[in-house]
Coordinates of C-alpha atoms in Angstrom, one line a residue:
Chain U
X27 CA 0.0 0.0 0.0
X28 CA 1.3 3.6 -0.7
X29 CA 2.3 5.8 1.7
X30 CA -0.5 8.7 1.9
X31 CA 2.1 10.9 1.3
X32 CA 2.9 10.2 -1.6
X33 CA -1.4 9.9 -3.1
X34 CA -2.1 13.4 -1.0
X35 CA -2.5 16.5 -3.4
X36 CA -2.0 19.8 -1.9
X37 CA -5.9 20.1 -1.9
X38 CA -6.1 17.0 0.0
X39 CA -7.7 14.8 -2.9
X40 CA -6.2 11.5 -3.4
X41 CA -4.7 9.3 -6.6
X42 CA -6.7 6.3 -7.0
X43 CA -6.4 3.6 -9.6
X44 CA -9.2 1.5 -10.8
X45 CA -8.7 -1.4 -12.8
X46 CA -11.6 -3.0 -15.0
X47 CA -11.1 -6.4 -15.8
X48 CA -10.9 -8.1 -17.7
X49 CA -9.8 -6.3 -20.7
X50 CA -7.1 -6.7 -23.3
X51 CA -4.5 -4.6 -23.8
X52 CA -5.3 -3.6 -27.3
X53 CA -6.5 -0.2 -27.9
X54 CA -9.9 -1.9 -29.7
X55 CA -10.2 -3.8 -26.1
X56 CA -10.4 -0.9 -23.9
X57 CA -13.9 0.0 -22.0
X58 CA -15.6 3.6 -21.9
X59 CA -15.6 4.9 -18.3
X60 CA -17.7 7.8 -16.6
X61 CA -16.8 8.7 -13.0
X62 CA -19.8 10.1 -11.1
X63 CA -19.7 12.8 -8.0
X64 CA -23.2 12.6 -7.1
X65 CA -24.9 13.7 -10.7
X66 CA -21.8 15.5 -11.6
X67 CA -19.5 13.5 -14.2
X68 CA -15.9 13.7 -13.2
X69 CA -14.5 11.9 -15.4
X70 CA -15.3 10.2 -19.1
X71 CA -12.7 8.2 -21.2
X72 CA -11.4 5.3 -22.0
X73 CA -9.0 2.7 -20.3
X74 CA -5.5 2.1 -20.9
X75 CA -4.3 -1.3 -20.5
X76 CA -7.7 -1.4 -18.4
X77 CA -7.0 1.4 -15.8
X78 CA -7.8 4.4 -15.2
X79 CA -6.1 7.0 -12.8
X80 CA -8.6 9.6 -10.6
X81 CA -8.3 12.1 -8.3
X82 CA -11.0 12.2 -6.1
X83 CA -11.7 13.1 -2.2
X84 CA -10.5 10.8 0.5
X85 CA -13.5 8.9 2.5
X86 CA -16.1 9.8 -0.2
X87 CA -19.0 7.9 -2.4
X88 CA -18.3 7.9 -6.1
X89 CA -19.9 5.8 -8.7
X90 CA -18.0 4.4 -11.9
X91 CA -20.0 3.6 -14.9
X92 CA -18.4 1.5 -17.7
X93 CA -19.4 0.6 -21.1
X94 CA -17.4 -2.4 -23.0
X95 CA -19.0 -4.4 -26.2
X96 CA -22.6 -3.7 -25.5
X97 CA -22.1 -4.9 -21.6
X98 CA -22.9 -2.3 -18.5
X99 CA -21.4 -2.4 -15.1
X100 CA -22.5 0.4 -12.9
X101 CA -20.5 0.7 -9.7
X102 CA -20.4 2.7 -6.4
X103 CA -17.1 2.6 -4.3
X104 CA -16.1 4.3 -1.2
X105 CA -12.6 6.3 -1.8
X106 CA -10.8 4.4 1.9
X107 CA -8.3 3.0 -0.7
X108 CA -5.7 3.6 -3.2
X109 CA -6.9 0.8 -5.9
X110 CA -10.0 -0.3 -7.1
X111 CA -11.0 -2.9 -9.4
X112 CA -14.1 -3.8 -11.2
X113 CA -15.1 -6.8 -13.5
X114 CA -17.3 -7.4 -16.1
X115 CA -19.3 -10.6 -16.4
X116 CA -16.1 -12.9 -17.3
X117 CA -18.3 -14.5 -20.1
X118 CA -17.1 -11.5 -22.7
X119 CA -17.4 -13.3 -25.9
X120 CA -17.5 -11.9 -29.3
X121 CA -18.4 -13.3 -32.8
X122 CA -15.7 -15.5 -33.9
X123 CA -15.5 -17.2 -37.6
X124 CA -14.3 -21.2 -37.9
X125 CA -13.7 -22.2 -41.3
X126 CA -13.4 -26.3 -42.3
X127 CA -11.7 -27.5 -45.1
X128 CA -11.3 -30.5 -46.5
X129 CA -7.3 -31.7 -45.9
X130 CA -6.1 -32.7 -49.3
X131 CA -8.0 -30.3 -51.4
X132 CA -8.6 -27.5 -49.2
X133 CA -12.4 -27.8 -50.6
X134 CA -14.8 -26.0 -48.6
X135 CA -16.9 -28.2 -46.6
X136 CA -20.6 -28.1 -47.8
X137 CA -22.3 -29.1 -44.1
X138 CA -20.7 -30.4 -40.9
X139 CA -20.9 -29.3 -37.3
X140 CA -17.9 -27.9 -35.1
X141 CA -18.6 -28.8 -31.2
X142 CA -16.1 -27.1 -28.5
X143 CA -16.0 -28.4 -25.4
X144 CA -14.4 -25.6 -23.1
X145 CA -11.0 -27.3 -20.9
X146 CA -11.7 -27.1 -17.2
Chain R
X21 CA -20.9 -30.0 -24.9
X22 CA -20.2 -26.1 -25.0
X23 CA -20.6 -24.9 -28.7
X24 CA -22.3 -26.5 -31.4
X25 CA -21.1 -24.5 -34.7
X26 CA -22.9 -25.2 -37.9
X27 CA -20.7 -25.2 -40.7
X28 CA -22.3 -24.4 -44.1
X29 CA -20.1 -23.9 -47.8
X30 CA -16.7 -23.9 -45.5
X31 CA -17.6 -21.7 -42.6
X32 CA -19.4 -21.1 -39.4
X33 CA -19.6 -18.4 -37.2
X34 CA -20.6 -18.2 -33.4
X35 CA -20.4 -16.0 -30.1
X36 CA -17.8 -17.9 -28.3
X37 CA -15.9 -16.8 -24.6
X38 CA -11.8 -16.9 -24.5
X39 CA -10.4 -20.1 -23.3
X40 CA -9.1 -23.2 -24.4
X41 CA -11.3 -26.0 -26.2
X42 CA -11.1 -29.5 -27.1
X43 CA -13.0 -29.3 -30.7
X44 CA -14.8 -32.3 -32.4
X45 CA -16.7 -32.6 -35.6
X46 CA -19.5 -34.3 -37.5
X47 CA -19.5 -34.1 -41.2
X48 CA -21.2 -36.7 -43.0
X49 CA -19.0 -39.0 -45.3
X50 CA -15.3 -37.4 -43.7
X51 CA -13.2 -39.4 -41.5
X52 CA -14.2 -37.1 -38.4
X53 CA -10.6 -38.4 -36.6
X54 CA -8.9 -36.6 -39.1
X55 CA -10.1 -33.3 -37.9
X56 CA -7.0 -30.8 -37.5
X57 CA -6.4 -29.7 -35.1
X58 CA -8.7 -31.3 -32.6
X59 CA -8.0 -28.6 -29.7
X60 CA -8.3 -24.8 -30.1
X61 CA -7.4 -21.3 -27.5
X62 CA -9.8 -18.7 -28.7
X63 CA -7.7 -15.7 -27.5
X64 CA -8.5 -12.1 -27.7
X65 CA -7.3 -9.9 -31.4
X66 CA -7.7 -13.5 -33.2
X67 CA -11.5 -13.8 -34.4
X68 CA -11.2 -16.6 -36.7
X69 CA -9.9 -20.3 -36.3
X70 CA -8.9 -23.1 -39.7
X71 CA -9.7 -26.7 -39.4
X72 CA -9.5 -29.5 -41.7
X73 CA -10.6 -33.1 -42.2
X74 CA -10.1 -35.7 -44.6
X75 CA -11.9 -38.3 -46.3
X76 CA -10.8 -41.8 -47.4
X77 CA -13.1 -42.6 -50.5
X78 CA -11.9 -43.3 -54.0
X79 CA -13.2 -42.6 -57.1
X80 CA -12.1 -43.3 -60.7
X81 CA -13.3 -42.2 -63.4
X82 CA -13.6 -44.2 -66.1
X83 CA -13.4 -42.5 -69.9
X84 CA -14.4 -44.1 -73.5
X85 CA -15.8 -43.1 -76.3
X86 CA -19.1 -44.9 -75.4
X87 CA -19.7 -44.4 -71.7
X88 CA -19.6 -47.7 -71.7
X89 CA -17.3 -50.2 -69.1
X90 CA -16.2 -52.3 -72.2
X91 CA -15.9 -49.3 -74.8
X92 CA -12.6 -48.0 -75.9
X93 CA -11.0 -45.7 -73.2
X94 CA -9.6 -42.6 -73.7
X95 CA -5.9 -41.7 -72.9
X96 CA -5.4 -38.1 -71.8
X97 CA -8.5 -36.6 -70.7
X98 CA -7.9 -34.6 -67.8
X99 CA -10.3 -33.8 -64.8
X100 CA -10.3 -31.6 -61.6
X101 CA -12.6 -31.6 -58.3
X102 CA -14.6 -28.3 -58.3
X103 CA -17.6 -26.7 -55.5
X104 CA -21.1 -26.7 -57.0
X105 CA -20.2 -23.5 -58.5
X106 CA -17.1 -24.8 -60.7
X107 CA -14.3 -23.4 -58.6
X108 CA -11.7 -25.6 -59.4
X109 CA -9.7 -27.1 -56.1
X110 CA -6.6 -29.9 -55.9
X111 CA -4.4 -30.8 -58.2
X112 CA -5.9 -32.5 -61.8
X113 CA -6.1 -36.2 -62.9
X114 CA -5.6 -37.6 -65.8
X115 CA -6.4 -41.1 -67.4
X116 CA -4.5 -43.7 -68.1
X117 CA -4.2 -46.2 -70.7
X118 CA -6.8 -48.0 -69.4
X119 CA -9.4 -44.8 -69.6
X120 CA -9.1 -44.7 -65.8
X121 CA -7.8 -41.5 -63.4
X122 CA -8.7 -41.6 -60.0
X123 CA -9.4 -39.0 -57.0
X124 CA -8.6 -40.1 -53.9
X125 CA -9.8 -39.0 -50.5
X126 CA -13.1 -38.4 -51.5
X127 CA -16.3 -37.8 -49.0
X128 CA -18.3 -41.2 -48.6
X129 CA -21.2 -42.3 -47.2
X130 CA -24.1 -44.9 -47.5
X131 CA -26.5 -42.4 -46.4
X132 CA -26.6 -39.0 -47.2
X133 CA -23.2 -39.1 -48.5
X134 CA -22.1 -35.6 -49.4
X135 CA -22.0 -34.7 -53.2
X136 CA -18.8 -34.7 -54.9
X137 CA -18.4 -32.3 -57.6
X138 CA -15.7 -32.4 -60.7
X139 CA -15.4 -31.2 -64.1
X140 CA -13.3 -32.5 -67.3
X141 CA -10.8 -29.7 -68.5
X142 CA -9.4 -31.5 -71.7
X143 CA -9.6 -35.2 -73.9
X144 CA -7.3 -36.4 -76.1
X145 CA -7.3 -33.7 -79.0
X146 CA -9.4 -36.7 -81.1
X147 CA -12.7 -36.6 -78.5
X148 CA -15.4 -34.4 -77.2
X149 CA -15.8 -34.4 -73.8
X150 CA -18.5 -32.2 -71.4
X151 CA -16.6 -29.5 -70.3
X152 CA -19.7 -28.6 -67.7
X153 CA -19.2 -29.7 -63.6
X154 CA -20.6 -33.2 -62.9
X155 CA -21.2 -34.5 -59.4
X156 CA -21.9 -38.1 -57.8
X157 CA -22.1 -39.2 -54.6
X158 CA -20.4 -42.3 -53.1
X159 CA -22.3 -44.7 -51.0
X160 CA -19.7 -47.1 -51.1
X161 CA -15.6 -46.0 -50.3
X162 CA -14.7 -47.1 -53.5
X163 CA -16.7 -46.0 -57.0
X164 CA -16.1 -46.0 -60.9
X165 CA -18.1 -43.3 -63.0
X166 CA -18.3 -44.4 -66.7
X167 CA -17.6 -40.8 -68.6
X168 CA -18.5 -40.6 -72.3
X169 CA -15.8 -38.5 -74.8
X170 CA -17.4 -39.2 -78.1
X171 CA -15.3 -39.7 -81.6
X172 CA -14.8 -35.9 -82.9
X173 CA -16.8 -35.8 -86.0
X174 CA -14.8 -36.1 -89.3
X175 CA -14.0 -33.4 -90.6
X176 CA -12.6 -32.5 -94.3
X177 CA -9.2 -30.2 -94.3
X178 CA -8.4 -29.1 -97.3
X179 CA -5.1 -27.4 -98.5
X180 CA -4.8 -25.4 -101.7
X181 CA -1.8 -23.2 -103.3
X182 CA -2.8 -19.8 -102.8
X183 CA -1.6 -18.3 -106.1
X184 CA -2.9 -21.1 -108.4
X185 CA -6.8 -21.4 -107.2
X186 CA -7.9 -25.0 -105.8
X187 CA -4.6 -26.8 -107.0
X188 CA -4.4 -29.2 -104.2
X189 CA -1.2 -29.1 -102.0
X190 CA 0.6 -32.3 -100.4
X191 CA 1.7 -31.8 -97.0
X192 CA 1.1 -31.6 -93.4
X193 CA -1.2 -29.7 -91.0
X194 CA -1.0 -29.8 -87.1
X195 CA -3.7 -28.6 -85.0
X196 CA -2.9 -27.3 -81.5
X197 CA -5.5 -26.6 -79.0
X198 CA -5.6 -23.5 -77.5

């Protein structure tokens, strides 16, 4: 944990990270973010690497709002710490493609079935 | 089972969660052990994964000038596997002296066995041949298809001297196809 001298701004407001997980580190796998003081937005953007970096009051209620492929999470926290994180529902999928082929003349195959068994 | 993925003209599609996966297929008339490779990671930046699978059928084809089993075969006529649409795929075959060229690993089945689609791309120079994409299906894991190349008709070539009008001229003509 960080020394509080090292988070306190002159004005007495703290550094806080928040991590939202779990993202990518790609710039296309980044969630949109709005910070709430009471009904007044503090802060809208986007992750980096998942994090953000705030400056808020010490020992007060903010809520985080975050937006990331069509899913919500809506969050209030209580600023007695330096980090923060948040997840997402850990089932993020996204439309993926799965071409078959036939091996010795790279024909497409006409009708089959693909069955994925996730590994435990 | 986690995913079922139908697979329609070479591809499927699906919403599928990161992680790893043991994959297995069923495709009618394919040796479904075959399928490569039989485990995937679906990882995030990577949205589409290639599998194939082989088949263990053979068919020969089987050219004379009659269509017939006991006609006269044809030497030389060349054929290639195609889709429905006449995309050509593989490497071509061509027949022998007994009339016969043969594609191997082909889908079978005795029910529903997938359709197999090819198409002739040259005879001999002497025959005609359908130049249009044929298909059969194999119920069996071995098949011959009689093919028919008809005799070209006879023609009449004649050669004249150009100065002196329809004096006939001795000689030789060859004919290349383009």
């Amino acid at each position: 944990m960080q020394p509080v001298y090292n988070r306190l701004k002159g004005d007495g407001r703290i550094n806080i990270d928040i991590l939202i997980a779990p993202l990518g580190i790609l710039d296309n796998s980044q969630a949109h973010v709005k910070v709430y003081d009471k009904d007044e937005v503090i802060f809208e953007g986007d992750t980096y690497n998942g994090h953000i970096n705030l400056c808020v009051k010490p020992k007060s209620v903010y809520k985080l709002v975050a937006y990331f492929r069509g899913q919500k999470i809506c969050r209030v926290f209580y600023t007695n710490s330096y980090r923060f994180m948040f997840n997402f529902n850990t089932r993020i999928n996204r439309t993926v493609i799965f071409s078959l082929r036939d091996y010795y003349y790279n024909l497409p195959i006409e009708r089959g079935e693909l069955f994925l068994w996730k590994n435990r | 089972m986690e995913k079922q993925i139908i697979i329609t003209n070479g591809v499927g599609t699906s919403d599928v969660v990161n992680g790893s996966y043991s994959v297995t297929s069923s495709v009618t008339g394919y040796d479904n052990t075959t399928l490569n490779p039989d485990s995937v990671t679906i990882v995030e930046g990577t949205d589409q994964y290639n599998f194939t699978i082989a088949a263990t059928g053979t068919l020969t084809l089987h050219v004379t000038e009659d269509g017939l089993s006991t006609g006269t075969p044809v030497v030389g006529a060349t054929f290639i596997r195609t889709d429905s649409t006449g995309n050509e795929y593989g490497n071509a075959i061509t027949t022998d002296s007994t009339g016969n060229a043969v594609f191997n690993n082909v889908p079978f089945s005795a029910t529903a066995a997938p359709t197999v689609y090819f198409k002739q791309t040259a005879s001999d120079g002497a025959h005609e041949f359908n130049a249009e994409v044929q298909s059969t299906n194999l119920t069996a894991s071995t098949q011959t298809t009689e093919i028919q190349n008809p005799l070209g008709a006879l023609r009449t070539i004649n050669m004249t001297d150009a100065n002196y009008e329809n004096l006939p001229v001795d000689g030789t003509l060859t004919l290349n196809n383009n």
